PDB file of C-alpha atoms in Angstrom:
ATOM      1  CA  MET A   9      31.342  25.898 -65.583  1.00  0.00           C
ATOM      2  CA  PRO A  10      30.800  28.276 -62.707  1.00  0.00           C
ATOM      3  CA  ILE A  11      30.597  26.785 -59.220  1.00  0.00           C
ATOM      4  CA  VAL A  12      27.901  28.146 -56.941  1.00  0.00           C
ATOM      5  CA  LYS A  13      28.807  28.159 -53.280  1.00  0.00           C
ATOM      6  CA  TYR A  14      25.996  28.195 -50.804  1.00  0.00           C
ATOM      7  CA  PRO A  15      26.597  29.489 -47.282  1.00  0.00           C
ATOM      8  CA  ARG A  16      26.767  26.725 -44.680  1.00  0.00           C
ATOM      9  CA  ALA A  17      23.586  26.583 -42.666  1.00  0.00           C
ATOM     10  CA  THR A  18      24.218  27.488 -39.073  1.00  0.00           C
ATOM     11  CA  GLU A  19      22.518  25.430 -36.371  1.00  0.00           C
ATOM     12  CA  PRO A  20      20.239  27.451 -34.104  1.00  0.00           C
ATOM     13  CA  LEU A  21      21.716  28.020 -30.669  1.00  0.00           C
ATOM     14  CA  TRP A  22      18.743  26.462 -28.953  1.00  0.00           C
ATOM     15  CA  HIS A  23      19.736  23.091 -30.435  1.00  0.00           C
ATOM     16  CA  GLU A  24      23.022  23.229 -28.569  1.00  0.00           C
ATOM     17  CA  TRP A  25      21.378  24.502 -25.411  1.00  0.00           C
ATOM     18  CA  ASP A  26      18.797  21.708 -25.603  1.00  0.00           C
ATOM     19  CA  ARG A  27      21.523  19.048 -25.895  1.00  0.00           C
ATOM     20  CA  LYS A  28      23.271  20.460 -22.850  1.00  0.00           C
ATOM     21  CA  ALA A  29      20.003  20.536 -20.931  1.00  0.00           C
ATOM     22  CA  GLN A  30      19.269  16.857 -21.567  1.00  0.00           C
ATOM     23  CA  LYS A  31      19.769  15.073 -18.270  1.00  0.00           C
ATOM     24  CA  CYS A  32      21.456  11.664 -18.212  1.00  0.00           C
ATOM     25  CA  GLY A  33      23.265   9.915 -15.378  1.00  0.00           C
ATOM     26  CA  LEU A  34      23.718  11.275 -11.861  1.00  0.00           C
ATOM     27  CA  ARG A  35      22.841  14.968 -11.604  1.00  0.00           C
ATOM     28  CA  HIS A  36      22.555  17.577  -8.903  1.00  0.00           C
ATOM     29  CA  THR A  37      19.158  18.732  -7.675  1.00  0.00           C
ATOM     30  CA  ALA A  38      16.788  19.726 -10.471  1.00  0.00           C
ATOM     31  CA  TYR A  39      13.904  22.093  -9.721  1.00  0.00           C
ATOM     32  CA  ALA A  40      10.560  22.004 -11.498  1.00  0.00           C
ATOM     33  CA  VAL A  41       8.527  25.109 -12.282  1.00  0.00           C
ATOM     34  CA  ASN A  42       6.062  24.296  -9.486  1.00  0.00           C
ATOM     35  CA  GLY A  43       8.868  24.065  -6.912  1.00  0.00           C
ATOM     36  CA  ASP A  44       9.202  20.272  -6.789  1.00  0.00           C
ATOM     37  CA  GLN A  45      12.793  19.056  -6.659  1.00  0.00           C
ATOM     38  CA  TYR A  46      14.556  15.839  -7.618  1.00  0.00           C
ATOM     39  CA  THR A  47      18.073  14.646  -6.859  1.00  0.00           C
ATOM     40  CA  GLY A  48      19.361  11.486  -8.459  1.00  0.00           C
ATOM     41  CA  GLU A  49      19.876   9.593 -11.689  1.00  0.00           C
ATOM     42  CA  TRP A  50      18.412  10.328 -15.125  1.00  0.00           C
ATOM     43  CA  LEU A  51      18.097   8.640 -18.502  1.00  0.00           C
ATOM     44  CA  ASP A  52      17.034  10.491 -21.650  1.00  0.00           C
ATOM     45  CA  ASN A  53      15.761  13.399 -19.551  1.00  0.00           C
ATOM     46  CA  LEU A  54      13.619  11.109 -17.375  1.00  0.00           C
ATOM     47  CA  LYS A  55      14.114  10.108 -13.747  1.00  0.00           C
ATOM     48  CA  HIS A  56      15.670   6.672 -13.963  1.00  0.00           C
ATOM     49  CA  GLY A  57      17.646   4.768 -11.331  1.00  0.00           C
ATOM     50  CA  LYS A  58      18.064   5.900  -7.720  1.00  0.00           C
ATOM     51  CA  GLY A  59      16.668   9.248  -6.698  1.00  0.00           C
ATOM     52  CA  THR A  60      14.782  11.396  -4.195  1.00  0.00           C
ATOM     53  CA  GLN A  61      11.773  13.548  -5.042  1.00  0.00           C
ATOM     54  CA  VAL A  62      10.382  16.306  -2.811  1.00  0.00           C
ATOM     55  CA  TRP A  63       6.933  17.755  -3.549  1.00  0.00           C
ATOM     56  CA  LYS A  64       6.725  21.411  -2.543  1.00  0.00           C
ATOM     57  CA  ARG A  65       2.934  21.596  -2.093  1.00  0.00           C
ATOM     58  CA  THR A  66       2.669  18.709   0.395  1.00  0.00           C
ATOM     59  CA  GLY A  67       6.274  18.421   1.564  1.00  0.00           C
ATOM     60  CA  ALA A  68       6.142  14.682   0.837  1.00  0.00           C
ATOM     61  CA  ILE A  69       9.347  12.800   0.039  1.00  0.00           C
ATOM     62  CA  TYR A  70       9.891   9.677  -2.047  1.00  0.00           C
ATOM     63  CA  SER A  71      13.293   8.034  -1.969  1.00  0.00           C
ATOM     64  CA  GLY A  72      13.996   4.942  -4.011  1.00  0.00           C
ATOM     65  CA  ASP A  73      13.946   3.473  -7.505  1.00  0.00           C
ATOM     66  CA  TRP A  74      12.657   5.170 -10.657  1.00  0.00           C
ATOM     67  CA  LYS A  75      12.038   3.895 -14.153  1.00  0.00           C
ATOM     68  CA  PHE A  76      11.415   6.224 -17.095  1.00  0.00           C
ATOM     69  CA  GLY A  77      10.036   9.031 -14.930  1.00  0.00           C
ATOM     70  CA  LYS A  78       7.878   6.931 -12.606  1.00  0.00           C
ATOM     71  CA  ARG A  79       8.363   5.291  -9.226  1.00  0.00           C
ATOM     72  CA  ASP A  80       9.237   1.708 -10.040  1.00  0.00           C
ATOM     73  CA  GLY A  81      11.144  -0.732  -7.822  1.00  0.00           C
ATOM     74  CA  TYR A  82      11.729  -0.370  -4.078  1.00  0.00           C
ATOM     75  CA  GLY A  83      11.230   2.896  -2.233  1.00  0.00           C
ATOM     76  CA  SER A  84       9.744   4.728   0.732  1.00  0.00           C
ATOM     77  CA  TYR A  85       7.209   7.562   0.822  1.00  0.00           C
ATOM     78  CA  SER A  86       7.034   9.935   3.804  1.00  0.00           C
ATOM     79  CA  VAL A  87       5.010  13.030   4.714  1.00  0.00           C
ATOM     80  CA  PRO A  88       5.604  15.709   7.380  1.00  0.00           C
ATOM     81  CA  ASP A  89       3.498  15.673  10.528  1.00  0.00           C
ATOM     82  CA  PRO A  90       1.154  18.714  10.426  1.00  0.00           C
ATOM     83  CA  VAL A  91       1.991  19.598  14.044  1.00  0.00           C
ATOM     84  CA  THR A  92       5.588  18.543  14.720  1.00  0.00           C
ATOM     85  CA  LYS A  93       6.720  18.840  11.076  1.00  0.00           C
ATOM     86  CA  GLU A  94       8.752  15.660  11.565  1.00  0.00           C
ATOM     87  CA  TYR A  95       8.640  13.181   8.716  1.00  0.00           C
ATOM     88  CA  LYS A  96       6.596  10.013   9.169  1.00  0.00           C
ATOM     89  CA  LYS A  97       6.722   7.044   6.825  1.00  0.00           C
ATOM     90  CA  VAL A  98       3.508   6.363   4.969  1.00  0.00           C
ATOM     91  CA  TYR A  99       4.621   3.470   2.772  1.00  0.00           C
ATOM     92  CA  THR A 100       7.724   1.348   2.398  1.00  0.00           C
ATOM     93  CA  GLY A 101       7.868  -1.351  -0.224  1.00  0.00           C
ATOM     94  CA  TRP A 102       7.641  -2.075  -3.920  1.00  0.00           C
ATOM     95  CA  TRP A 103       6.236   0.113  -6.698  1.00  0.00           C
ATOM     96  CA  LYS A 104       5.315  -0.347 -10.335  1.00  0.00           C
ATOM     97  CA  ASN A 105       4.247   2.321 -12.810  1.00  0.00           C
ATOM     98  CA  ASP A 106       4.061   4.953 -10.018  1.00  0.00           C
ATOM     99  CA  LYS A 107       1.728   2.820  -7.825  1.00  0.00           C
ATOM    100  CA  LYS A 108       2.184   0.453  -4.894  1.00  0.00           C
ATOM    101  CA  CYS A 109       2.656  -3.025  -6.302  1.00  0.00           C
ATOM    102  CA  GLY A 110       4.160  -6.108  -4.653  1.00  0.00           C
ATOM    103  CA  TYR A 111       4.952  -6.433  -0.952  1.00  0.00           C
ATOM    104  CA  GLY A 112       4.897  -3.332   1.224  1.00  0.00           C
ATOM    105  CA  ALA A 113       3.845  -1.775   4.515  1.00  0.00           C
ATOM    106  CA  THR A 114       1.559   1.245   4.917  1.00  0.00           C
ATOM    107  CA  PHE A 115       1.262   3.294   8.104  1.00  0.00           C
ATOM    108  CA  TYR A 116      -1.985   5.212   8.553  1.00  0.00           C
ATOM    109  CA  PRO A 117      -2.367   8.486  10.526  1.00  0.00           C
ATOM    110  CA  ASP A 118      -4.589   6.893  13.202  1.00  0.00           C
ATOM    111  CA  GLY A 119      -1.972   4.279  14.096  1.00  0.00           C
ATOM    112  CA  GLU A 120      -3.341   1.505  11.909  1.00  0.00           C
ATOM    113  CA  ARG A 121      -1.004  -0.333   9.542  1.00  0.00           C
ATOM    114  CA  TYR A 122      -1.112  -2.866   6.736  1.00  0.00           C
ATOM    115  CA  GLU A 123       1.640  -5.287   5.808  1.00  0.00           C
ATOM    116  CA  GLY A 124       1.201  -7.380   2.710  1.00  0.00           C
ATOM    117  CA  GLU A 125       0.691  -7.428  -1.020  1.00  0.00           C
ATOM    118  CA  TRP A 126      -0.472  -4.617  -3.290  1.00  0.00           C
ATOM    119  CA  SER A 127      -1.642  -4.289  -6.880  1.00  0.00           C
ATOM    120  CA  SER A 128      -2.137  -0.998  -8.756  1.00  0.00           C
ATOM    121  CA  GLY A 129      -2.065   0.957  -5.492  1.00  0.00           C
ATOM    122  CA  LEU A 130      -4.694  -1.221  -3.749  1.00  0.00           C
ATOM    123  CA  ARG A 131      -4.362  -3.949  -1.120  1.00  0.00           C
ATOM    124  CA  SER A 132      -4.618  -7.172  -3.107  1.00  0.00           C
ATOM    125  CA  GLY A 133      -3.239 -10.618  -2.308  1.00  0.00           C
ATOM    126  CA  TRP A 134      -2.248 -11.783   1.168  1.00  0.00           C
ATOM    127  CA  GLY A 135      -1.814  -9.316   3.999  1.00  0.00           C
ATOM    128  CA  GLN A 136      -2.267  -8.341   7.629  1.00  0.00           C
ATOM    129  CA  MET A 137      -4.212  -5.302   8.799  1.00  0.00           C
ATOM    130  CA  TYR A 138      -3.749  -3.963  12.332  1.00  0.00           C
ATOM    131  CA  TYR A 139      -6.743  -1.838  13.317  1.00  0.00           C
ATOM    132  CA  GLN A 140      -6.936   1.006  15.808  1.00  0.00           C
ATOM    133  CA  ASP A 141      -9.194  -0.913  18.225  1.00  0.00           C
ATOM    134  CA  GLY A 142      -6.692  -3.789  18.480  1.00  0.00           C
ATOM    135  CA  SER A 143      -8.336  -6.101  15.959  1.00  0.00           C
ATOM    136  CA  ILE A 144      -6.133  -7.928  13.468  1.00  0.00           C
ATOM    137  CA  TYR A 145      -7.183  -9.301  10.087  1.00  0.00           C
ATOM    138  CA  GLU A 146      -4.927 -11.745   8.300  1.00  0.00           C
ATOM    139  CA  GLY A 147      -5.883 -13.213   4.976  1.00  0.00           C
ATOM    140  CA  GLN A 148      -6.715 -12.487   1.367  1.00  0.00           C
ATOM    141  CA  TRP A 149      -7.519  -9.059  -0.072  1.00  0.00           C
ATOM    142  CA  LEU A 150      -9.021  -7.862  -3.327  1.00  0.00           C
ATOM    143  CA  GLU A 151      -9.271  -4.230  -4.430  1.00  0.00           C
ATOM    144  CA  ASP A 152      -8.581  -2.871  -0.933  1.00  0.00           C
ATOM    145  CA  GLN A 153     -11.138  -5.110   0.836  1.00  0.00           C
ATOM    146  CA  PRO A 154     -10.861  -8.470   2.650  1.00  0.00           C
ATOM    147  CA  SER A 155     -12.017 -11.022   0.090  1.00  0.00           C
ATOM    148  CA  GLY A 156     -11.401 -14.770   0.023  1.00  0.00           C
ATOM    149  CA  GLN A 157     -10.204 -16.657   3.085  1.00  0.00           C
ATOM    150  CA  GLY A 158      -9.128 -14.828   6.227  1.00  0.00           C
ATOM    151  CA  MET A 159      -9.132 -14.587  10.004  1.00  0.00           C
ATOM    152  CA  LEU A 160     -10.242 -11.641  12.114  1.00  0.00           C
ATOM    153  CA  ARG A 161      -9.061 -11.647  15.741  1.00  0.00           C
ATOM    154  CA  LEU A 162     -10.839  -9.227  18.058  1.00  0.00           C
ATOM    155  CA  PRO A 163      -9.289  -7.480  21.110  1.00  0.00           C
ATOM    156  CA  ASN A 164     -11.046  -9.931  23.482  1.00  0.00           C
ATOM    157  CA  GLU A 165      -9.424 -12.862  21.580  1.00  0.00           C
ATOM    158  CA  ASN A 166     -12.694 -13.913  19.941  1.00  0.00           C
ATOM    159  CA  ARG A 167     -12.071 -14.640  16.291  1.00  0.00           C
ATOM    160  CA  TYR A 168     -13.702 -15.432  12.973  1.00  0.00           C
ATOM    161  CA  GLU A 169     -12.165 -17.797  10.448  1.00  0.00           C
ATOM    162  CA  GLY A 170     -13.716 -18.271   7.046  1.00  0.00           C
ATOM    163  CA  GLY A 171     -14.841 -16.586   3.867  1.00  0.00           C
ATOM    164  CA  TRP A 172     -14.972 -12.860   3.104  1.00  0.00           C
ATOM    165  CA  LYS A 173     -16.397 -10.748   0.322  1.00  0.00           C
ATOM    166  CA  ASP A 174     -16.189  -6.956  -0.100  1.00  0.00           C
ATOM    167  CA  GLY A 175     -14.840  -6.580   3.439  1.00  0.00           C
ATOM    168  CA  LYS A 176     -17.653  -8.592   5.098  1.00  0.00           C
ATOM    169  CA  LYS A 177     -17.990 -12.149   6.376  1.00  0.00           C
ATOM    170  CA  HIS A 178     -19.412 -14.195   3.536  1.00  0.00           C
ATOM    171  CA  GLY A 179     -19.643 -17.942   2.933  1.00  0.00           C
ATOM    172  CA  PRO A 180     -18.705 -20.831   5.251  1.00  0.00           C
ATOM    173  CA  GLY A 181     -17.049 -19.715   8.465  1.00  0.00           C
ATOM    174  CA  LYS A 182     -16.438 -20.309  12.157  1.00  0.00           C
ATOM    175  CA  PHE A 183     -16.781 -17.768  14.958  1.00  0.00           C
ATOM    176  CA  PHE A 184     -14.986 -18.673  18.177  1.00  0.00           C
ATOM    177  CA  TYR A 185     -16.611 -17.012  21.218  1.00  0.00           C
ATOM    178  CA  LEU A 186     -13.685 -17.793  23.510  1.00  0.00           C
ATOM    179  CA  ASP A 187     -14.947 -15.418  26.201  1.00  0.00           C
ATOM    180  CA  LYS A 188     -18.117 -17.530  26.566  1.00  0.00           C
ATOM    181  CA  GLY A 189     -16.676 -20.893  25.542  1.00  0.00           C
ATOM    182  CA  GLN A 190     -18.813 -21.354  22.439  1.00  0.00           C
ATOM    183  CA  LEU A 191     -18.305 -21.953  18.729  1.00  0.00           C
ATOM    184  CA  PHE A 192     -20.673 -21.046  15.926  1.00  0.00           C
ATOM    185  CA  GLU A 193     -20.111 -22.773  12.606  1.00  0.00           C
ATOM    186  CA  GLY A 194     -22.240 -21.951   9.620  1.00  0.00           C
ATOM    187  CA  ILE A 195     -22.907 -19.853   6.542  1.00  0.00           C
ATOM    188  CA  TRP A 196     -22.563 -16.073   6.460  1.00  0.00           C
ATOM    189  CA  ALA A 197     -23.848 -13.449   4.031  1.00  0.00           C
ATOM    190  CA  ALA A 198     -22.818  -9.780   4.164  1.00  0.00           C
ATOM    191  CA  ASP A 199     -21.621 -10.058   7.814  1.00  0.00           C
ATOM    192  CA  THR A 200     -24.804 -11.833   8.968  1.00  0.00           C
ATOM    193  CA  PRO A 201     -24.937 -15.536   9.984  1.00  0.00           C
ATOM    194  CA  LYS A 202     -27.714 -17.198   8.002  1.00  0.00           C
ATOM    195  CA  CYS A 203     -27.638 -20.767   9.295  1.00  0.00           C
ATOM    196  CA  GLY A 204     -25.378 -23.000  11.357  1.00  0.00           C
ATOM    197  CA  ILE A 205     -24.817 -24.749  14.668  1.00  0.00           C
ATOM    198  CA  LEU A 206     -23.718 -23.428  18.071  1.00  0.00           C
ATOM    199  CA  ILE A 207     -21.758 -25.729  20.374  1.00  0.00           C
ATOM    200  CA  ASP A 208     -19.695 -25.455  23.536  1.00  0.00           C
ATOM    201  CA  PHE A 209     -15.987 -24.988  22.852  1.00  0.00           C
ATOM    202  CA  GLY A 210     -13.470 -24.593  25.664  1.00  0.00           C
ATOM    203  CA  ARG A 211     -16.241 -23.708  28.108  1.00  0.00           C
ATOM    204  CA  ASP A 212     -14.227 -24.786  31.148  1.00  0.00           C
ATOM    205  CA  GLU A 213     -11.411 -22.328  30.355  1.00  0.00           C
ATOM    206  CA  ALA A 214     -13.660 -19.452  29.299  1.00  0.00           C
ATOM    207  CA  PRO A 215     -13.429 -16.303  31.488  1.00  0.00           C
ATOM    208  CA  ALA A 216     -17.194 -15.687  31.360  1.00  0.00           C
ATOM    209  CA  PRO A 217     -18.921 -18.974  30.410  1.00  0.00           C
ATOM    210  CA  THR A 218     -22.685 -19.229  29.934  1.00  0.00           C
ATOM    211  CA  GLN A 219     -24.719 -20.283  32.928  1.00  0.00           C
ATOM    212  CA  TYR A 220     -25.785 -23.568  31.401  1.00  0.00           C
ATOM    213  CA  PRO A 221     -23.971 -25.768  28.866  1.00  0.00           C
ATOM    214  CA  ILE A 222     -25.577 -26.354  25.490  1.00  0.00           C
ATOM    215  CA  PRO A 223     -27.305 -29.771  25.527  1.00  0.00           C
ATOM    216  CA  LYS A 224     -26.091 -32.279  22.984  1.00  0.00           C
ATOM    217  CA  VAL A 225     -28.531 -33.258  20.274  1.00  0.00           C
TER     218      VAL A 225
END
């Protein structure tokens, strides 16, 4: 019985080239088509582990943890100053699925900063916001706005303690007018006091007390 021999199929060269191109473990700098560059660890051709990414268009740098091609874990994100070209940190903290998530600090261009919890790239949870005018808010956040219970301290030391909703005073709260030595306690709605009582509070120590004390009812 005759034996038919078939020629062994040869594997295309691109298969071998593709295997060699698959990145896994620590590699030297890899350049993307758009000019972005990444130096660090890989797994199955995805950024995974410790690494640094530089975006060519903006010049921004992320250095930290990666998981399956996305920023995940702890890392810092910096951008160059448009005038001095020196790098300034924008965010340092935890990431998940390429977004800020967990505890972290953000530094804004106008000098403001936020330190606290994040969720899906938005301020959510407990945190402190330091504003440009010297005001400080400390309390609960939801979807990038003060919501829940919190305290806002103004530059003149006056402060509000109470409920917030969508970034505005809302619900039961107290406003301490320490400059005048008075306290307002009542109900707020969309930053406006709706009802409450006003009493003297620390009037003797106030720097600019009212001319006459509030009579007791």
